[in-house]
mmCIF file of C-alpha atoms in Angstrom:
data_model
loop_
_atom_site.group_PDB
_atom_site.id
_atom_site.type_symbol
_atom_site.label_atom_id
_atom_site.label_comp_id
_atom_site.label_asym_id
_atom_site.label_seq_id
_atom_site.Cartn_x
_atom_site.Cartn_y
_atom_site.Cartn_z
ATOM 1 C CA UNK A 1 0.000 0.000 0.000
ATOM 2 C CA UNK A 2 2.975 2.176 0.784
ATOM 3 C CA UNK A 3 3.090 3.168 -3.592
ATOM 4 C CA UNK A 4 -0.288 4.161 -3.952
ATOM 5 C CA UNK A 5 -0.897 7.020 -5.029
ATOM 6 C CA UNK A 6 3.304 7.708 -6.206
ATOM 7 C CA UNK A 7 3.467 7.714 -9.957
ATOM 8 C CA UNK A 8 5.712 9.452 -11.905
ATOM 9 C CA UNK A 9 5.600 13.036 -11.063
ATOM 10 C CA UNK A 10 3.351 12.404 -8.090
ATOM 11 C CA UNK A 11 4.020 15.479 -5.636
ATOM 12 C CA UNK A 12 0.996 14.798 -3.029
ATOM 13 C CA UNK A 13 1.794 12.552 -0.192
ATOM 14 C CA UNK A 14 -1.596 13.662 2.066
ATOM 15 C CA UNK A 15 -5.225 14.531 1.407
ATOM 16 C CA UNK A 16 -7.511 16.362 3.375
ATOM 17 C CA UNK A 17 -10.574 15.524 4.297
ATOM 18 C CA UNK A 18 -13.549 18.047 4.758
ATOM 19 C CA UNK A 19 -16.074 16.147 5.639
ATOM 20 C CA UNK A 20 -18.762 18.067 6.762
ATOM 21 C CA UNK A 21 -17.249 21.525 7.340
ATOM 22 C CA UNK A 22 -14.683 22.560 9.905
ATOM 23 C CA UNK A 23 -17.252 24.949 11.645
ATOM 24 C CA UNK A 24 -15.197 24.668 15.596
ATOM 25 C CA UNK A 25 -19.141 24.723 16.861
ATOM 26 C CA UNK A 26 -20.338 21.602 15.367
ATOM 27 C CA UNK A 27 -17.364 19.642 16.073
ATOM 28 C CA UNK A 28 -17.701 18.364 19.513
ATOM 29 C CA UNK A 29 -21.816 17.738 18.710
ATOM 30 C CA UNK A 30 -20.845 15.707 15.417
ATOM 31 C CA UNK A 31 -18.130 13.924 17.242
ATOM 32 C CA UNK A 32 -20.884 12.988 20.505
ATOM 33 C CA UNK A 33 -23.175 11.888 17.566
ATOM 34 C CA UNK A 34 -20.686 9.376 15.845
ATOM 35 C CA UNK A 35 -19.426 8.178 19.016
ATOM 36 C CA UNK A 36 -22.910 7.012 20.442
ATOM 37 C CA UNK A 37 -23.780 5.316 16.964
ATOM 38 C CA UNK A 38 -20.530 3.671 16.254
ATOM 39 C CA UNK A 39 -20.179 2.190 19.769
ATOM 40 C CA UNK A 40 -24.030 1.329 19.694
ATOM 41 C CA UNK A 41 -23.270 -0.170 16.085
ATOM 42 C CA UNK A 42 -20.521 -2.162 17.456
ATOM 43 C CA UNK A 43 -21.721 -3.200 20.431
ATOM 44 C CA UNK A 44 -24.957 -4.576 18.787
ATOM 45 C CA UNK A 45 -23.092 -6.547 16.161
ATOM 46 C CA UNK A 46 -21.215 -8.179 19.045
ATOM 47 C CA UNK A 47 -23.600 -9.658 20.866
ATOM 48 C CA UNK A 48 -25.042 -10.910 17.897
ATOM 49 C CA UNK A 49 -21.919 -12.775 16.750
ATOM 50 C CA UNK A 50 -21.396 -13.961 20.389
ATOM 51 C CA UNK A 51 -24.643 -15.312 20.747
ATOM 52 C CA UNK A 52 -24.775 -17.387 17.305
ATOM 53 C CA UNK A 53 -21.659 -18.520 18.347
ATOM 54 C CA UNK A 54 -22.356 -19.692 21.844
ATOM 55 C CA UNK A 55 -25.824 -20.477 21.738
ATOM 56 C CA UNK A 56 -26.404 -23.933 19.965
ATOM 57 C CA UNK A 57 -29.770 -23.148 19.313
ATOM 58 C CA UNK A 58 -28.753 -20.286 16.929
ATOM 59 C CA UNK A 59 -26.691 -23.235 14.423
ATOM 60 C CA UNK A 60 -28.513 -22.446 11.423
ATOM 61 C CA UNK A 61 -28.359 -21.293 8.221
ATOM 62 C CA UNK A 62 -30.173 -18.143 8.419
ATOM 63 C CA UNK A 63 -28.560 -17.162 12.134
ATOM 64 C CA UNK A 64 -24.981 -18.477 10.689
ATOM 65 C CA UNK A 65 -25.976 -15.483 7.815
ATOM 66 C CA UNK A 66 -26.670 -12.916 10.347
ATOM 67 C CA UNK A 67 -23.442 -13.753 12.089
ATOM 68 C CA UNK A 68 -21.247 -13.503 9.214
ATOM 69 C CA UNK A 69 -23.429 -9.918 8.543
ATOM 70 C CA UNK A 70 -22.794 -8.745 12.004
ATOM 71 C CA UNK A 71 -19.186 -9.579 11.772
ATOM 72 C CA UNK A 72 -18.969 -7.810 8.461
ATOM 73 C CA UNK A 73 -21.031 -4.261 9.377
ATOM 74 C CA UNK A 74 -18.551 -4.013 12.500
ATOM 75 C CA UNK A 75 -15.459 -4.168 9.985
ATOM 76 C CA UNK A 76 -17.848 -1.978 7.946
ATOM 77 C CA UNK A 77 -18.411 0.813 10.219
ATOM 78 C CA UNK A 78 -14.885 0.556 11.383
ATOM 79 C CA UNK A 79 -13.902 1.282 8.318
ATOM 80 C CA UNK A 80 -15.222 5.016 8.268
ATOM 81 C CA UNK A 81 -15.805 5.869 11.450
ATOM 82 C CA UNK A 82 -12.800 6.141 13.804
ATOM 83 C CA UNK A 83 -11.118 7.925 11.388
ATOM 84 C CA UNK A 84 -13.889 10.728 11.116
ATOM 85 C CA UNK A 85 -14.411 10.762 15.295
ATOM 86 C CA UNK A 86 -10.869 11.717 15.539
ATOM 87 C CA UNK A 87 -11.071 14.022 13.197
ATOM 88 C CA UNK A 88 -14.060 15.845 14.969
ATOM 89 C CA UNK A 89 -11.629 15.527 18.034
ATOM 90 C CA UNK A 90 -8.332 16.594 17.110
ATOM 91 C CA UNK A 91 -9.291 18.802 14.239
ATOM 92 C CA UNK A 92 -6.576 16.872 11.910
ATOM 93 C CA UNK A 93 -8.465 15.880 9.158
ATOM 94 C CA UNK A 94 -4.874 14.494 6.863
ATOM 95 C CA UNK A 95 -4.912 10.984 5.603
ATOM 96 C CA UNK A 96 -1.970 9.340 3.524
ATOM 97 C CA UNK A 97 -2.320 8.595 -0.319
ATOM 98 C CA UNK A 98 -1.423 5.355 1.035
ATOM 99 C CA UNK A 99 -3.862 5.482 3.966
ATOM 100 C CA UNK A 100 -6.889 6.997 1.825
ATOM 101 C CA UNK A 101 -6.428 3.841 -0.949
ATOM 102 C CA UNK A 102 -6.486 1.397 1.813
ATOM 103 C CA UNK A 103 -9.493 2.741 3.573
ATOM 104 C CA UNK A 104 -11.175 2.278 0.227
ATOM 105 C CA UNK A 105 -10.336 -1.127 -0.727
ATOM 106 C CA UNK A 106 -11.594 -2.110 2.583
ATOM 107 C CA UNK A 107 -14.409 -0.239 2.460
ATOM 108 C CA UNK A 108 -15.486 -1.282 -1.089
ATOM 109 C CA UNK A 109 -14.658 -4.875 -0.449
ATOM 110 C CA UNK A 110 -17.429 -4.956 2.731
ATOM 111 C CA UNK A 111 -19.682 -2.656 0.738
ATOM 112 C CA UNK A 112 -19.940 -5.099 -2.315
ATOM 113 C CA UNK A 113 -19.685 -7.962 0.262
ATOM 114 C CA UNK A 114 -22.867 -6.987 1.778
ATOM 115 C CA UNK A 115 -24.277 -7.097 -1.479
ATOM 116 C CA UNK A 116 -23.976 -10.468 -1.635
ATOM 117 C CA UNK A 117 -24.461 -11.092 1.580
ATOM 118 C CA UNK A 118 -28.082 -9.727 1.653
ATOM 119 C CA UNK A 119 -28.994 -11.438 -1.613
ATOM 120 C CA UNK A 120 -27.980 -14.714 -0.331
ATOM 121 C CA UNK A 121 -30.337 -14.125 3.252
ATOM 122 C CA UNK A 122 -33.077 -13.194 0.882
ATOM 123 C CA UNK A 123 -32.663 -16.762 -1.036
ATOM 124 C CA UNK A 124 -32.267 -18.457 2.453
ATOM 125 C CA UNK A 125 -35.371 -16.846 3.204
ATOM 126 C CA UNK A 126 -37.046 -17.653 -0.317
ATOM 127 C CA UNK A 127 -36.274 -21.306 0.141
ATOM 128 C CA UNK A 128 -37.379 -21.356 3.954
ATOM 129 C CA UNK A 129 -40.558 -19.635 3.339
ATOM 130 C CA UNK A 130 -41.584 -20.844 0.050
ATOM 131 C CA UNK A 131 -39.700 -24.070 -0.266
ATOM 132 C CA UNK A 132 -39.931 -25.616 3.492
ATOM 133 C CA UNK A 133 -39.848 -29.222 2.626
ATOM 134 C CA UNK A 134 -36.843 -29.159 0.501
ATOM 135 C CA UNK A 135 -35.155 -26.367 2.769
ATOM 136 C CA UNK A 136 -32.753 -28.719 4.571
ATOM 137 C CA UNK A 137 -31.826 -29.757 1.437
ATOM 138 C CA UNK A 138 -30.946 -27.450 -0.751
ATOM 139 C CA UNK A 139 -29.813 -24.575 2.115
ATOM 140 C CA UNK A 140 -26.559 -26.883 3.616
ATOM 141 C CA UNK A 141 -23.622 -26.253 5.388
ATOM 142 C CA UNK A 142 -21.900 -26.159 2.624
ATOM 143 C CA UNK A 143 -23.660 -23.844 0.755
ATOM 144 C CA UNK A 144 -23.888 -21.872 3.567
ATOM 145 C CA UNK A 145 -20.074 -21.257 3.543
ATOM 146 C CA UNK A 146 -19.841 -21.257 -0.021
ATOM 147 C CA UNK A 147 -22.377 -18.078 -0.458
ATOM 148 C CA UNK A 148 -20.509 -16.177 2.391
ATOM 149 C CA UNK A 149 -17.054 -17.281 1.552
ATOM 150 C CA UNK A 150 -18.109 -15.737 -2.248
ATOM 151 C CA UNK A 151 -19.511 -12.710 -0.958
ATOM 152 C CA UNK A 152 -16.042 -11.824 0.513
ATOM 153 C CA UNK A 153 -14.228 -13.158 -2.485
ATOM 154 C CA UNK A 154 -16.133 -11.272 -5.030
ATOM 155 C CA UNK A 155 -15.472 -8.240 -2.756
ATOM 156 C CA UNK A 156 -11.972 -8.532 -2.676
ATOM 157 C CA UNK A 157 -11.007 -9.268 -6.288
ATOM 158 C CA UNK A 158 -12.894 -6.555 -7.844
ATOM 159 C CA UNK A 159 -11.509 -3.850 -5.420
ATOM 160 C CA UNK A 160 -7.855 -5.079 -6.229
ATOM 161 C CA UNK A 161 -8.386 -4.365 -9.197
ATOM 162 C CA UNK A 162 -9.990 -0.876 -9.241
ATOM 163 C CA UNK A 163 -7.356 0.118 -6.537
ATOM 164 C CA UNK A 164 -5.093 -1.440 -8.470
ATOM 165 C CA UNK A 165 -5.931 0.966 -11.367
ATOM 166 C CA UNK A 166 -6.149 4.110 -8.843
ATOM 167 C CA UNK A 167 -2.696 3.408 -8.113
ATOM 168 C CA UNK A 168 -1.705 4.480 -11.269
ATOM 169 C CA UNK A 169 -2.731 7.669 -11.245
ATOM 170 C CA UNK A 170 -0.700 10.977 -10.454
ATOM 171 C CA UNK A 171 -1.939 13.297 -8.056
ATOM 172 C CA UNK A 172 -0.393 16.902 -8.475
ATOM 173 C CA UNK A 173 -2.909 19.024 -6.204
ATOM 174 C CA UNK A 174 -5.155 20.375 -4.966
ATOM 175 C CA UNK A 175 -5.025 17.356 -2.146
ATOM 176 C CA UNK A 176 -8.984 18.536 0.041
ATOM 177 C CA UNK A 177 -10.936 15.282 -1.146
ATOM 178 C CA UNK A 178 -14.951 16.410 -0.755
ATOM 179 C CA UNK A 179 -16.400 14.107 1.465
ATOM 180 C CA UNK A 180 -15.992 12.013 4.932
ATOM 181 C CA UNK A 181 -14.157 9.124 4.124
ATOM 182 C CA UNK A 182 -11.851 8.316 0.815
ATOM 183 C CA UNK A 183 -14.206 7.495 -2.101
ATOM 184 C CA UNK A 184 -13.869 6.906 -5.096
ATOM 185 C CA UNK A 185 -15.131 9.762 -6.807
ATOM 186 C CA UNK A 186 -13.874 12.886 -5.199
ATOM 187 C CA UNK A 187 -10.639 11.246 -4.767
ATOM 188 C CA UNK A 188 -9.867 10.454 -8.490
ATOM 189 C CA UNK A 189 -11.253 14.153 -9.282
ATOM 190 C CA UNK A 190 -7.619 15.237 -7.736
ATOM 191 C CA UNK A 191 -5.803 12.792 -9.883
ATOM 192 C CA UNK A 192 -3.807 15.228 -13.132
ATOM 193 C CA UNK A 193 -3.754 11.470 -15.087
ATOM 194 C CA UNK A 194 -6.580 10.846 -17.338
ATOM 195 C CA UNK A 195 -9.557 8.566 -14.814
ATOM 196 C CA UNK A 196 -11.656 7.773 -17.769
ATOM 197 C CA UNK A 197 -10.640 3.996 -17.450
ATOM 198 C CA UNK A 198 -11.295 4.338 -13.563
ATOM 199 C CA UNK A 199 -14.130 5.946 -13.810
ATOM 200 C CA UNK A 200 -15.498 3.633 -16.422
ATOM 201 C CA UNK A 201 -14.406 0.606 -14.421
ATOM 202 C CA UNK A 202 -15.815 1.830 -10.608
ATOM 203 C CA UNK A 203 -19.038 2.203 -13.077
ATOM 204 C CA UNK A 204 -19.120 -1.410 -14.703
ATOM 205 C CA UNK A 205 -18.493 -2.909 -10.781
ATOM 206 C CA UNK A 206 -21.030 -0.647 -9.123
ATOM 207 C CA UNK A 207 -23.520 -1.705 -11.990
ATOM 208 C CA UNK A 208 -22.493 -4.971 -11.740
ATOM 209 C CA UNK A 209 -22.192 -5.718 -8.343
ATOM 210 C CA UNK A 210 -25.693 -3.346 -6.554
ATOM 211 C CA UNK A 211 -28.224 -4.291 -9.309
ATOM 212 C CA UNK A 212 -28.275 -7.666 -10.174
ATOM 213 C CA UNK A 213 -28.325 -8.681 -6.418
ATOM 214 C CA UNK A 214 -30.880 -5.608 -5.482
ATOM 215 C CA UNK A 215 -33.240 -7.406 -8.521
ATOM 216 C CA UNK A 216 -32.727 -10.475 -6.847
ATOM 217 C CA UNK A 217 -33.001 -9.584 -3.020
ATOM 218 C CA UNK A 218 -36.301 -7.911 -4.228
ATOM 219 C CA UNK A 219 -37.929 -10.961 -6.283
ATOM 220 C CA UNK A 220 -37.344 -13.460 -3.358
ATOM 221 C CA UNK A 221 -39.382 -11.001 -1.028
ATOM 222 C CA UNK A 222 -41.617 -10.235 -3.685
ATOM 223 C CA UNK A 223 -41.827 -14.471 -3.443
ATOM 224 C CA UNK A 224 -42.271 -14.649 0.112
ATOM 225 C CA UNK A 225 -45.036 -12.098 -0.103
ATOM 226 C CA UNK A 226 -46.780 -13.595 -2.841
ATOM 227 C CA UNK A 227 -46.600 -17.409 -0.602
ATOM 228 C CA UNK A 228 -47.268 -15.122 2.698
ATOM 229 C CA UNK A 229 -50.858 -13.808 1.832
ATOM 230 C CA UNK A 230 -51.782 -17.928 0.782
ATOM 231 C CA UNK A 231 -50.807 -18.160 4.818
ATOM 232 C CA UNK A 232 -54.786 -18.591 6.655
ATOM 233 C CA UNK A 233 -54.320 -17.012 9.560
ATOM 234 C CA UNK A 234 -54.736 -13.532 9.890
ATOM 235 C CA UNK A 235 -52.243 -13.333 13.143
ATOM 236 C CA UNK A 236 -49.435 -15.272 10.737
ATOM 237 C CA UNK A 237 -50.120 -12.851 8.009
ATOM 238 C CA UNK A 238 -49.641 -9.715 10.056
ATOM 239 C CA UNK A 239 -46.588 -11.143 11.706
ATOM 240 C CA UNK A 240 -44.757 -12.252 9.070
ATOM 241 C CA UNK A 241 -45.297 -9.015 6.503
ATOM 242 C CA UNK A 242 -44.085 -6.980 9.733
ATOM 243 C CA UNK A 243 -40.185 -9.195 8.999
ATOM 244 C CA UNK A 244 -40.741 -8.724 5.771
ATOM 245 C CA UNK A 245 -41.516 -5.082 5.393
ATOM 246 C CA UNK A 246 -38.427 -4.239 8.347
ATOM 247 C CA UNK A 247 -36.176 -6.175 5.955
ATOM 248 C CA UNK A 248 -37.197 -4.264 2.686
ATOM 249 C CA UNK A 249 -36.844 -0.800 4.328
ATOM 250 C CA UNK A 250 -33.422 -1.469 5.340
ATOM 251 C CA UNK A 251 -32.281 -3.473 1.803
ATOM 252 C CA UNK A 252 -34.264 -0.580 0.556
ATOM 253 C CA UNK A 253 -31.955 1.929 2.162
ATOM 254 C CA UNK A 254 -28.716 0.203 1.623
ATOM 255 C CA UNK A 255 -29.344 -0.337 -2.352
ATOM 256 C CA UNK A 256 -31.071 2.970 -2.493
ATOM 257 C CA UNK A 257 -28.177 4.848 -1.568
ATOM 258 C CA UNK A 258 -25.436 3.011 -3.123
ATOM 259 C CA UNK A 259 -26.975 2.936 -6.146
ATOM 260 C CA UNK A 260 -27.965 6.981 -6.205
ATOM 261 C CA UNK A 261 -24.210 7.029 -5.121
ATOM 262 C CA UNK A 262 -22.068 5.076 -7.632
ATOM 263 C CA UNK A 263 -24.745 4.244 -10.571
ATOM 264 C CA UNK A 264 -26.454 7.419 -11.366
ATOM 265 C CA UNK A 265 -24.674 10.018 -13.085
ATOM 266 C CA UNK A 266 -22.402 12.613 -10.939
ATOM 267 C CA UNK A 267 -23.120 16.582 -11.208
ATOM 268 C CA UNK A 268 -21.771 19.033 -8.863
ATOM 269 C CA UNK A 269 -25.031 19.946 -7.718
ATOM 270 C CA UNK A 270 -25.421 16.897 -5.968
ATOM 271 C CA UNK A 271 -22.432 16.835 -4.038
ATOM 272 C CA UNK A 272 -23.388 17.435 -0.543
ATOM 273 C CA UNK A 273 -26.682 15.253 -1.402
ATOM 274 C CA UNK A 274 -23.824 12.491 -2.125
ATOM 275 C CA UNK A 275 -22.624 13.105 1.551
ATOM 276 C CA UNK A 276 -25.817 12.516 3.155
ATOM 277 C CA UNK A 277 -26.581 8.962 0.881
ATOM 278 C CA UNK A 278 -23.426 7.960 1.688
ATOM 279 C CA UNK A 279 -24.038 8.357 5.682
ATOM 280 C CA UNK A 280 -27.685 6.042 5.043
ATOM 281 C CA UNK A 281 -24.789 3.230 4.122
ATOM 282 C CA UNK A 282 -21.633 3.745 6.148
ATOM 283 C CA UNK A 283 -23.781 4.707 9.121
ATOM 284 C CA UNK A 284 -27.395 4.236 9.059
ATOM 285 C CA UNK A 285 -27.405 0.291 7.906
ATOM 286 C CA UNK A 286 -24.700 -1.035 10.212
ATOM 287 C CA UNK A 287 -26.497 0.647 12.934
ATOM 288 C CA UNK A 288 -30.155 -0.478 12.396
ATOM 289 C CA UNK A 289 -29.498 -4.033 10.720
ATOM 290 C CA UNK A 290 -28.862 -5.535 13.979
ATOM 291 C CA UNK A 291 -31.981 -4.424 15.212
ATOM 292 C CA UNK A 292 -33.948 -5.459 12.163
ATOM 293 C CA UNK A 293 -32.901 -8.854 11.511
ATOM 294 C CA UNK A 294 -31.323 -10.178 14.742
ATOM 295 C CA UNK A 295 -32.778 -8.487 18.299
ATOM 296 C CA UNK A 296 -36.693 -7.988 17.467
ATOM 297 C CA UNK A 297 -36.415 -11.657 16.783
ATOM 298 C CA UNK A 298 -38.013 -14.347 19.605
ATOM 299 C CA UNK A 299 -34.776 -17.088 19.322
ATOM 300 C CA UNK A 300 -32.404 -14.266 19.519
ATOM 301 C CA UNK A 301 -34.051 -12.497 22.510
ATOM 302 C CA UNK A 302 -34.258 -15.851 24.365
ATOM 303 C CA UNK A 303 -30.988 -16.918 23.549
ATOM 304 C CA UNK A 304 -29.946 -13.507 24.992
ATOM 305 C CA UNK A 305 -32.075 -14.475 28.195
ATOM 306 C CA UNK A 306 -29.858 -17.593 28.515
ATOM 307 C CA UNK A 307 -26.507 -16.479 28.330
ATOM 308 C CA UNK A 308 -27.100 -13.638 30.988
ATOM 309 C CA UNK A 309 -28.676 -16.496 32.734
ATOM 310 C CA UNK A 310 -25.298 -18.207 32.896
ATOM 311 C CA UNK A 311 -23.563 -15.546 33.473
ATOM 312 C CA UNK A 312 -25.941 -14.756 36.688
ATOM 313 C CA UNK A 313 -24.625 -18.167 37.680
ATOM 314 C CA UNK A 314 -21.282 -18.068 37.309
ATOM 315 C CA UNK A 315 -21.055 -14.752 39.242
#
């Protein structure tokens, strides 16, 4: 990571980051803000991970899912966040070339991850819901780890090779990237090398990677709708469109954004519009998914009840 960012003729070692203003009066309030959502976020996503770890009763496919999601929106978060509280707190707002191309390639590698990762818990919910007798089946261990394990993968590969590409480019000044964390488009705006094949590539992978598994996160709910209102009782009905519209408002968010983000064409207009989007994703989703798909559910809650039962014991 150390030559990002140092082609020939490269003078800029540094950006800046503005974020959202360096008014000295909306510091300490943006930084108490952050701080009580990112440790809320994290602490959330914890328990969650501990307790489909620990709790044998939580050894399924769609809990093993919402592990490896909880384990991935901490990274997530983590990604973004510290470095923006400390800015709020120390006022430094400088970041490496180095620095700002690694907090990208980690960033876009979970970002695309989740992708994935929410397509394949809407087909583990698809085959649950509407295929129940040939559930155990076709959702095994093995796919199980193969979906996640892919989601990662795919992740990985296609931001080496869009960093990859960054790296290439020169960047002469100025060095104050637009935004709150390094992304991709205000930071190749600084390059004075010619981004088209960047620009075109972050394009084809945002494309790519948000639509197709938006399209099908949205047709296995629109399934499990469709085989929900065949369900008799009125109580099963109301319970199980309440899941189902809690999960489509927050995949609605996350694709939302990232596609009004990456896909749809850039004007300067939209700029600090970009900044807000781009908080529903980084901050918004990692916060409220553990709420939506792990703690307002019964097994979770009493597996919760359990361990602090131990722990009563033990102490």
């Amino acid at each position: 990571m150390e030559n990002f960012g140092r082609g020939n003729g490269t003078e800029i070692t540094t950006f800046t980051l503005l974020g959202f203003g360096n008014d000295p009066n909306l510091q300490i309030p943006f930084f108490m803000v952050f701080v009580i959502i990112y440790t809320v976020t994290v602490v959330g996503n914890i328990i969650i991970i501990t307790l489909v770890i620990s709790d044998h009763h939580l050894h399924t496919p769609m809990y093993y899912f919402l592990g490896n999601l909880s384990c991935l929106e901490t990274c997530y978060t983590s990604t973004v966040l510290p470095r923006m509280l400390a800015s709020f707190l120390t006022g430094d707002r400088t970041i490496s070339v180095g620095g700002c191309f690694t907090q990208f390639f980690w960033f876009g590698t979970l970002a695309i991850a989740e992708c994935y990762l929410l397509a394949a818990m809407s087909y583990d919910r698809y085959l649950a819901i509407c295929k129940p007798l040939h559930y155990a089946t076709l959702m095994d261990g093995k796919l199980c780890f193969l979906l996640s394990a892919g989601s990662w993968l795919c992740g990985i590969t296609v931001m080496t090779i869009v960093v990859s590409l960054m790296s290439e480019l020169n960047f002469c000044g100025p060095s104050e990237v637009d935004h709150f964390f390094c992304e991709l488009a205000p930071v190749i705006n600084l390059s004075c090398s010619d981004t088209t094949m960047v620009a075109l590539v972050g394009l084809i992978v945002s494309v790519i990677d948000a639509i197709p598994s938006c399209l099908l996160t949205l047709m296995s709910y629109v399934c499990i709708i469709a085989t929900i209102l065949r369900i008799p009782s009125s109580t099963g009905r109301k319970k199980a469109f309440s899941t189902c519209s809690s999960h489509l408002i927050v995949v609605s968010i996350f694709y939302g954004s990232l596609i009004f983000v990456y896909v749809l064409p850039k004007k300067e207009a939209l700029r600090e519009v970009d900044k807000i989007f781009s908080v529903f994703y980084t901050v918004l989703t990692p916060l409220i998914n553990p709420l939506i798909y792990s703690l307002r559910n019964k097994e979770v809650k009493e597996a919760l009840r359990r361990v602090i039962s131990k722990c009563r014991v033990l102490t």
